[in-house]
Amino acid sequence: MISLKINGLNVSVEEGTTLLEAARFLGFPVPTLCHTDGLTPYGACRLCVVEIRQGSKSRLVTSCTYPAEEGLIVRTASERVVKARKIIIELLLASCPQSKTIQDLASAHNVRRQRFRQEYEDCILCGLCVRYCEEQMMAKAIGFRGRGENRSIGTPFDVPSDVCRLCGGCMYVCPACQLRCTYTEPEKAVCGGCANLSPPCIEKEKFDDMMCYMDPCVACEIKKD
Amino acid sequence: MKRENIIDIVDKNYRNNGGIISILEDIQKQYSYLPAEALKIVAEKTNRSLVDIYGVATFYRAFSLKPRGKHLISVCLGTACHVRGGPVVAEEFEKQLNIKAGSTTPDREFTLETVNCLGACALGPITVVDGRYFSNVNRVKVSKIIEKARYGLDKVEIGTDQRIFPVEVSCPRCNHSLMDKSFDIDGHPSIRVTISFGDTHGWLRLSSLYGSYSIEQEYKIPLDTVLNIFCPHCHADLTGASLCPECAAPMVTMIVQGGGVVQICSRRGCKEHMLDLM
């Protein structure tokens, strides 16, 4: 067992536990986007940053990938952490403003403005769908392509993949298109913006027979009109 | 594209779950780009998913998924080249070749691309054509560079080029001359040796001009084959004194008449050679 201190509370956890798991075990909320139980940690969204003490200095680390260390002092909501998180949320808002998940995060963290150049992407490159496809479905139908600002997620050569079983899991875990997924629960999707969007991932012909967990399906409803 | 060929390349480079980049490099070297079919074969043979291979192929700028032209022109637009007029040079290339950067001319002669830094900032603006660096390029030089590339940068003007001169060689073992006066290459008597690779035995005649790579062969030798080279008189193996610093194939040693040793690489396609004159 490893004992460490999170926000002033002593806690003992098993070796290999990440700071995120330890903090959540104690009930401290740590927001995440690219983390889901059952998938390997990836550290892409950086929302789960916490402050750890190293000697006389402190450092921001992603709690989802940082393993618990003996005697570590962790703060999950220090001024520095909150400030960093707010900037990250602003950046996410700048790229994917239509995501309900990100809007909710912004609201919860009292982010009221976005000072970067506004873009309208439908992907934050968190890699959840890639990991879901690989680790849960054992399919590896989608992956990262390209580099830098041309990085994108999709199938090789943008053609329907032979190994894709159309499970729809990639859309299910996606934080950027969750807005569309909560369309049928109005209390969760108050803005109603999704009704005006045709989901880019469903719209394409190749996903016509995608198993759909949305009832009724937004894309199908739009097509009917 | 031949399936067996790709499989050969995979077998040659794939070791301990590694070597994907070497495989892709070899494929690109042969086909000038990475055909989709080839990537599928690589994925299948290495037991990886196509996504992984495709991810690597799209990550590196050096790999191209579209067919490239015979000549690759890279115009540097790094910071130093940029302030010295790199964009003007790139624009001029685009105008003269009538293509946009990143594309290939319809006749598949030239591919134009821009790169971010070639590491030779002091010589900027830099343009690299088929591995040759052109320094301080300006708008006027562009058409000359295109002409040179079209002619072939490896071709040398025999007779006018100071770096080209004939050598006469002999076997280091029996000291017989290897020169064949009855067979001229590049207007000079050729060097005759016997070769073998696999089950094939035959003759090979090399140009005796130092710096010329012209050869005549009895049987077609596939690229990358490492040859066994023998003296046609005493049948001594001429290879093995040292290894090629470029590709690690054995070097072939021959005595230069008048004093000295010349060594050439025994790998077909490798141009490594050394000349030591006394």
XYZ file of C-alpha atoms in Angstrom:
503
model
C 0.000 0.000 0.000
C 1.091 3.507 -0.745
C 0.053 6.385 1.458
C -0.237 9.879 0.090
C -1.984 13.098 0.948
C -4.702 14.518 -1.267
C -6.066 17.964 -0.339
C -4.850 17.429 3.200
C -6.430 14.012 3.634
C -4.255 10.969 4.143
C -5.166 8.030 1.985
C -3.671 4.605 1.356
C -4.059 3.100 -2.067
C -2.737 0.033 -3.811
C 0.338 0.295 -5.956
C -0.469 1.238 -9.524
C -3.454 3.379 -8.603
C -3.504 6.660 -10.474
C -3.963 9.999 -8.759
C -7.308 10.363 -10.501
C -8.606 7.124 -9.039
C -7.296 8.044 -5.602
C -8.878 11.504 -5.728
C -12.208 10.149 -6.908
C -12.045 7.458 -4.209
C -11.908 10.248 -1.661
C -14.759 12.022 -3.394
C -12.823 14.938 -4.839
C -14.278 15.845 -8.214
C -11.729 15.869 -11.028
C -13.199 16.647 -14.445
C -12.130 14.464 -17.377
C -12.964 14.156 -21.037
C -10.583 11.570 -22.413
C -10.877 9.161 -19.487
C -13.354 6.313 -19.277
C -13.233 3.295 -17.013
C -12.167 0.265 -18.987
C -9.899 2.134 -21.371
C -6.207 2.842 -20.860
C -5.427 6.365 -19.628
C -4.251 8.632 -22.384
C -3.704 12.105 -20.931
C -4.938 13.915 -24.010
C -7.522 16.392 -22.739
C -5.411 17.659 -19.801
C -8.563 18.529 -17.865
C -7.632 16.278 -14.975
C -4.528 18.306 -14.069
C -3.622 18.351 -10.372
C -0.791 20.003 -8.526
C 1.815 17.821 -6.884
C 4.627 18.892 -4.607
C 8.159 17.994 -5.503
C 10.651 19.293 -2.982
C 10.259 23.031 -2.755
C 8.498 23.265 -6.105
C 5.097 22.236 -7.331
C 4.174 20.819 -10.679
C 1.006 20.288 -12.710
C 0.499 16.726 -13.881
C -2.352 14.832 -15.494
C -3.842 12.778 -12.685
C -5.206 10.107 -15.040
C -1.713 8.991 -16.030
C 0.280 9.785 -12.870
C 0.699 6.807 -10.548
C 0.395 7.331 -6.787
C 3.745 7.702 -5.040
C 4.647 7.241 -1.407
C 4.311 10.497 0.537
C 3.120 12.522 -2.441
C 1.234 15.700 -1.651
C -1.548 16.387 -4.141
C -3.924 19.290 -4.490
C -6.840 18.844 -6.848
C -8.392 22.284 -6.695
C -5.632 24.766 -5.930
C -5.709 28.192 -7.534
C -3.111 27.117 -10.085
C -5.062 23.992 -11.024
C -8.335 25.875 -11.403
C -6.674 28.504 -13.573
C -5.093 25.882 -15.821
C -8.374 24.011 -16.150
C -10.224 27.159 -17.116
C -7.769 27.863 -19.900
C -8.073 24.280 -21.133
C -11.862 24.586 -21.177
C -11.574 27.846 -23.084
C -9.377 26.130 -25.656
C -11.830 23.256 -25.957
C -14.656 25.743 -26.401
C -12.650 27.434 -29.114
C -12.457 24.229 -31.125
C -15.719 22.428 -30.349
C -18.275 24.962 -29.091
C -21.264 22.841 -30.085
C -20.433 19.969 -27.751
C -22.891 19.737 -24.903
C -20.286 18.039 -22.722
C -17.865 20.905 -23.155
C -20.594 23.499 -22.664
C -21.554 21.840 -19.395
C -17.928 21.772 -18.287
C -17.590 25.466 -19.080
C -20.694 26.219 -17.126
C -19.617 24.124 -14.155
C -16.252 25.856 -14.028
C -17.704 29.297 -14.490
C -16.004 29.908 -17.820
C -17.971 32.770 -19.308
C -15.869 33.814 -22.250
C -13.603 32.344 -24.846
C -10.710 34.469 -25.976
C -9.269 32.363 -28.783
C -10.060 32.230 -32.487
C -13.377 30.450 -32.833
C -13.410 27.212 -34.794
C -16.141 24.661 -35.310
C -14.472 21.263 -35.213
C -16.311 18.073 -34.460
C -13.356 16.335 -32.813
C -11.077 17.201 -29.913
C -8.667 14.350 -30.725
C -9.091 12.831 -27.266
C -8.673 9.360 -28.755
C -11.535 7.825 -26.784
C -13.084 6.297 -29.891
C -9.702 4.987 -31.065
C -9.073 3.305 -27.733
C -12.646 2.036 -27.533
C -12.356 0.476 -30.966
C -9.032 -1.114 -30.112
C -9.493 -2.178 -26.509
C -13.181 -2.929 -26.177
C -14.109 -4.021 -29.675
C -10.667 -5.455 -30.603
C -11.282 -4.035 -34.046
C -8.767 -1.229 -34.657
C -10.907 0.101 -37.446
C -10.151 3.742 -36.741
C -6.991 5.504 -35.731
C -5.073 8.730 -35.840
C -3.910 9.980 -39.203
C -1.523 12.772 -40.057
C 0.322 15.073 -37.724
C 0.055 18.502 -36.154
C -2.865 20.558 -37.308
C -3.684 17.939 -39.941
C -4.149 15.228 -37.352
C -7.496 13.540 -37.633
C -9.294 10.379 -36.648
C -10.795 8.022 -39.156
C -10.413 4.848 -41.144
C -7.396 4.301 -43.415
C -7.908 5.952 -46.818
C -11.322 7.185 -45.591
C -13.041 4.109 -46.945
C -15.351 1.860 -44.912
C -13.161 -0.428 -42.882
C -13.270 -4.196 -43.317
C -12.843 -4.724 -39.592
C -15.497 -2.219 -38.449
C -18.536 -4.001 -37.045
C -20.634 -0.828 -37.027
C -21.088 -1.098 -33.280
C -21.432 2.651 -32.891
C -19.253 2.582 -29.788
C -17.003 5.301 -31.161
C -19.963 7.668 -31.247
C -21.163 6.521 -27.868
C -17.951 7.472 -26.074
C -17.322 10.648 -28.060
C -17.451 13.745 -25.849
C -17.620 16.066 -28.835
C -20.763 14.561 -30.325
C -22.509 13.669 -27.097
C -24.769 16.620 -27.685
C -26.507 14.693 -30.401
C -26.668 11.651 -28.246
C -28.649 13.361 -25.496
C -31.119 14.849 -27.914
C -33.973 12.722 -26.648
C -33.430 13.821 -23.066
C -34.322 17.477 -23.239
C -33.429 18.121 -19.636
C -29.868 17.180 -20.444
C -29.681 19.040 -23.733
C -31.286 22.327 -22.912
C -29.878 24.375 -25.759
C -31.598 22.309 -28.466
C -28.761 23.181 -30.822
C -28.420 19.597 -31.922
C -31.679 19.747 -33.801
C -30.024 22.102 -36.233
C -26.958 19.949 -36.720
C -26.608 16.957 -38.911
C -24.065 14.783 -37.166
C -21.046 14.609 -39.434
C -20.284 11.080 -38.349
C -23.692 9.712 -39.319
C -24.419 11.879 -42.291
C -21.977 10.085 -44.542
C -23.526 7.350 -46.628
C -21.047 4.762 -45.475
C -22.544 4.704 -42.000
C -26.049 4.099 -43.244
C -26.436 0.807 -41.437
C -24.687 1.949 -38.258
C -26.341 0.466 -35.209
C -28.034 3.441 -33.614
C -28.578 3.901 -29.914
C -30.424 7.160 -30.433
C -34.176 6.869 -30.392
C -35.379 8.575 -32.457
C -32.185 9.086 -34.426
C -31.452 12.705 -35.209
C -29.968 11.910 -38.573
C -32.879 9.701 -39.589
C -35.365 12.365 -38.526
C -33.537 14.960 -40.584
C -33.382 12.637 -43.580
C -37.137 12.039 -43.417
C -37.885 15.747 -43.734
C 3.108 -3.531 -58.102
C 3.992 -7.102 -57.287
C 2.730 -8.748 -54.132
C 5.858 -10.903 -53.793
C 8.020 -7.845 -54.009
C 6.281 -6.207 -51.039
C 6.487 -9.443 -49.072
C 10.234 -9.576 -49.774
C 10.646 -6.044 -48.465
C 8.683 -6.896 -45.317
C 10.717 -10.040 -44.680
C 13.940 -8.126 -45.139
C 13.139 -5.355 -42.668
C 10.641 -6.704 -40.145
C 12.352 -7.659 -36.947
C 11.085 -7.950 -33.358
C 7.845 -6.154 -34.136
C 9.877 -3.228 -35.462
C 11.077 -1.903 -38.745
C 7.800 -0.499 -40.068
C 9.511 2.706 -41.114
C 12.290 0.832 -42.954
C 9.663 -1.224 -44.763
C 7.776 1.880 -45.837
C 11.033 3.577 -46.856
C 11.988 0.663 -49.095
C 8.544 0.567 -50.685
C 8.647 4.290 -51.281
C 12.135 3.988 -52.783
C 10.912 1.460 -55.335
C 7.528 2.888 -56.235
C 8.165 6.570 -55.412
C 5.061 6.461 -53.229
C 3.154 4.109 -50.943
C 0.423 2.336 -52.891
C -2.692 1.504 -50.857
C -2.396 -2.159 -51.787
C 1.175 -2.271 -50.508
C 0.123 -0.884 -47.122
C -2.527 -3.594 -46.866
C 0.052 -6.284 -47.589
C 2.418 -4.788 -44.998
C -0.372 -4.783 -42.399
C -1.245 -8.363 -43.195
C 2.353 -9.603 -43.112
C 3.298 -7.793 -39.905
C 0.098 -8.790 -38.103
C -0.726 -5.202 -37.404
C -3.878 -3.360 -38.221
C -3.976 -1.204 -41.302
C -4.712 1.759 -39.036
C -1.260 1.511 -37.453
C 0.550 1.334 -40.772
C -1.568 4.124 -42.230
C -0.925 6.238 -39.122
C 2.833 5.920 -39.580
C 2.606 6.551 -43.318
C 0.623 9.744 -42.838
C 2.641 10.966 -39.859
C 5.930 11.450 -41.684
C 6.300 14.043 -44.410
C 8.824 11.854 -46.211
C 6.122 9.345 -47.095
C 3.693 10.069 -49.865
C 0.455 8.231 -50.528
C 0.085 9.829 -53.935
C 2.325 8.906 -56.878
C 5.281 11.248 -57.088
C 7.071 12.495 -60.156
C 10.482 11.381 -61.367
C 12.130 14.415 -59.813
C 11.343 15.748 -56.362
C 11.815 19.466 -55.812
C 11.761 20.626 -52.189
C 11.731 24.361 -51.613
C 12.681 25.388 -48.087
C 10.329 27.805 -46.373
C 12.016 27.687 -42.969
C 12.461 30.951 -41.099
C 15.856 31.846 -42.572
C 14.907 30.894 -46.130
C 11.556 32.615 -45.686
C 13.081 36.005 -44.890
C 15.575 35.628 -47.735
C 12.870 35.097 -50.314
C 11.901 31.428 -50.125
C 8.230 32.122 -50.873
C 9.176 33.939 -54.103
C 11.209 30.908 -55.182
C 8.342 28.549 -54.351
C 5.958 30.770 -56.293
C 8.287 30.802 -59.304
C 8.517 26.994 -59.271
C 4.738 26.813 -59.074
C 4.440 29.179 -62.008
C 7.022 27.467 -64.196
C 5.839 23.947 -63.513
C 2.227 25.090 -63.546
C 1.371 23.120 -60.411
C 0.676 23.958 -56.798
C 3.139 23.018 -54.068
C 2.442 19.478 -52.903
C 1.334 18.206 -56.301
C 2.858 16.513 -59.331
C 2.967 17.629 -62.957
C 0.543 15.707 -65.218
C 3.478 14.133 -67.119
C 4.797 12.734 -63.799
C 8.140 14.480 -64.263
C 8.215 16.799 -61.253
C 6.787 16.834 -57.770
C 6.981 20.167 -55.989
C 6.833 20.384 -52.224
C 7.699 22.924 -49.588
C 9.595 21.923 -46.470
C 10.018 23.684 -43.171
C 13.768 23.524 -42.696
C 16.590 21.661 -44.390
C 19.200 22.616 -41.819
C 21.353 24.646 -44.182
C 20.025 28.060 -43.222
C 23.216 29.964 -44.022
C 22.886 28.971 -47.686
C 19.264 30.031 -48.008
C 16.995 30.149 -49.826
C 17.659 26.447 -50.308
C 16.082 24.166 -52.868
C 16.770 20.439 -52.942
C 16.267 18.564 -56.187
C 16.662 14.786 -56.139
C 18.967 15.058 -53.134
C 21.118 17.837 -54.618
C 21.253 21.099 -52.710
C 21.004 24.372 -54.587
C 21.968 27.383 -52.475
C 21.008 31.053 -52.695
C 18.252 30.271 -55.121
C 16.469 33.218 -56.664
C 13.806 33.629 -59.276
C 16.326 33.652 -62.153
C 17.907 30.338 -61.128
C 14.608 28.467 -61.058
C 14.384 27.697 -64.765
C 18.015 26.522 -64.842
C 17.374 24.164 -61.926
C 14.337 22.698 -63.666
C 16.359 22.210 -66.869
C 19.190 20.499 -64.997
C 16.777 18.209 -63.181
C 15.064 17.275 -66.424
C 18.426 16.421 -67.986
C 19.389 14.347 -64.965
C 21.537 15.597 -62.118
C 23.596 12.420 -62.041
C 24.663 12.708 -65.660
C 28.134 14.102 -66.159
C 29.627 15.636 -69.268
C 32.407 13.291 -70.304
C 35.322 15.185 -71.757
C 34.571 18.530 -70.164
C 34.163 17.510 -66.541
C 37.458 17.601 -64.653
C 36.301 14.967 -62.173
C 36.027 12.308 -64.880
C 39.184 10.498 -66.007
C 39.933 6.988 -67.269
C 41.723 4.477 -65.038
C 43.328 1.219 -66.040
C 42.913 -1.571 -63.526
C 44.225 -5.068 -62.980
C 43.484 -8.028 -60.745
C 45.130 -7.745 -57.308
C 45.827 -11.496 -57.344
C 47.256 -12.364 -60.761
C 48.013 -8.829 -61.860
C 46.418 -9.447 -65.272
C 44.842 -6.380 -66.787
C 41.071 -6.328 -66.508
C 40.760 -3.909 -69.422
C 38.787 -5.096 -72.439
C 40.029 -3.207 -75.496
C 37.402 -4.831 -77.734
C 34.448 -3.425 -75.805
C 34.114 0.322 -75.293
C 31.911 2.040 -72.758
C 31.752 5.851 -72.712
C 34.317 5.797 -75.530
C 37.007 4.104 -73.441
C 37.989 0.436 -73.075
C 35.743 -1.229 -70.474
C 36.702 -3.214 -67.366
C 35.629 -6.840 -67.651
C 34.900 -9.029 -64.637
C 32.853 -12.173 -64.122
C 30.000 -12.065 -61.671
C 27.646 -14.440 -59.976
C 24.485 -13.982 -57.980
C 22.054 -16.748 -57.106
C 22.365 -19.325 -59.890
C 23.406 -16.786 -62.471
C 26.957 -16.448 -63.763
C 27.982 -13.995 -66.407
C 30.145 -11.083 -67.372
C 29.866 -7.491 -66.323
C 31.612 -4.612 -68.028
C 32.166 -1.385 -66.154
C 33.068 1.983 -67.545
C 36.732 2.702 -66.929
C 35.958 6.376 -66.387
C 36.286 7.177 -62.726
C 33.006 8.880 -61.780
C 30.907 7.255 -64.502
C 28.476 4.553 -63.465
C 27.743 3.147 -66.907
C 27.759 -0.651 -67.090
C 26.946 -3.371 -69.590
C 25.709 -6.687 -68.293
C 25.106 -10.157 -69.717
C 22.131 -10.844 -67.442
C 19.918 -8.223 -65.894
C 20.930 -7.714 -62.283
C 18.080 -6.763 -59.935
C 18.620 -3.624 -57.881
C 20.097 -4.197 -54.403
C 21.670 -7.535 -55.362
C 25.066 -8.065 -53.761
C 27.299 -9.576 -56.437
C 30.192 -11.957 -56.197
C 32.815 -10.516 -58.501
C 35.719 -12.556 -59.882
C 38.787 -11.987 -61.990
C 38.120 -13.440 -65.476
C 41.720 -14.724 -65.656
C 42.568 -16.338 -62.304
C 38.976 -16.541 -60.990
C 40.035 -15.024 -57.681
C 37.248 -13.477 -55.651
C 37.783 -9.721 -55.787
C 35.374 -8.889 -52.950
C 35.865 -8.794 -49.241
C 38.830 -6.589 -48.414
C 36.529 -4.112 -46.661
C 32.849 -3.284 -46.280
C 30.990 -0.490 -47.989
C 30.607 2.429 -45.585
C 27.246 3.214 -47.208
C 25.479 -0.147 -47.359
C 27.850 -2.660 -45.651
C 28.169 -4.866 -48.734
C 31.710 -6.142 -49.462
C 33.864 -3.795 -51.508
C 35.602 -4.974 -54.684
C 39.292 -4.163 -54.830
C 41.212 -3.558 -58.052
C 44.781 -2.351 -58.640
C 45.122 0.890 -60.562
C 48.004 0.734 -63.038
C 50.525 3.388 -62.209
C 50.063 2.727 -58.481
C 46.987 2.805 -56.363
C 43.860 0.935 -55.405
C 40.263 1.506 -56.412
C 37.394 0.000 -54.479
C 33.802 -0.198 -55.630
C 30.736 -1.461 -53.811
C 29.463 -4.870 -54.901
C 25.814 -3.944 -54.385
C 23.921 -3.141 -57.568
C 22.666 0.417 -57.325
C 25.094 1.515 -54.595
C 27.486 4.110 -55.951
C 30.013 3.998 -53.168
C 33.606 3.891 -54.383
C 37.055 4.853 -53.147
C 40.226 5.679 -55.015
C 43.641 5.669 -53.354
C 46.449 6.747 -55.658
C 50.068 6.429 -54.634
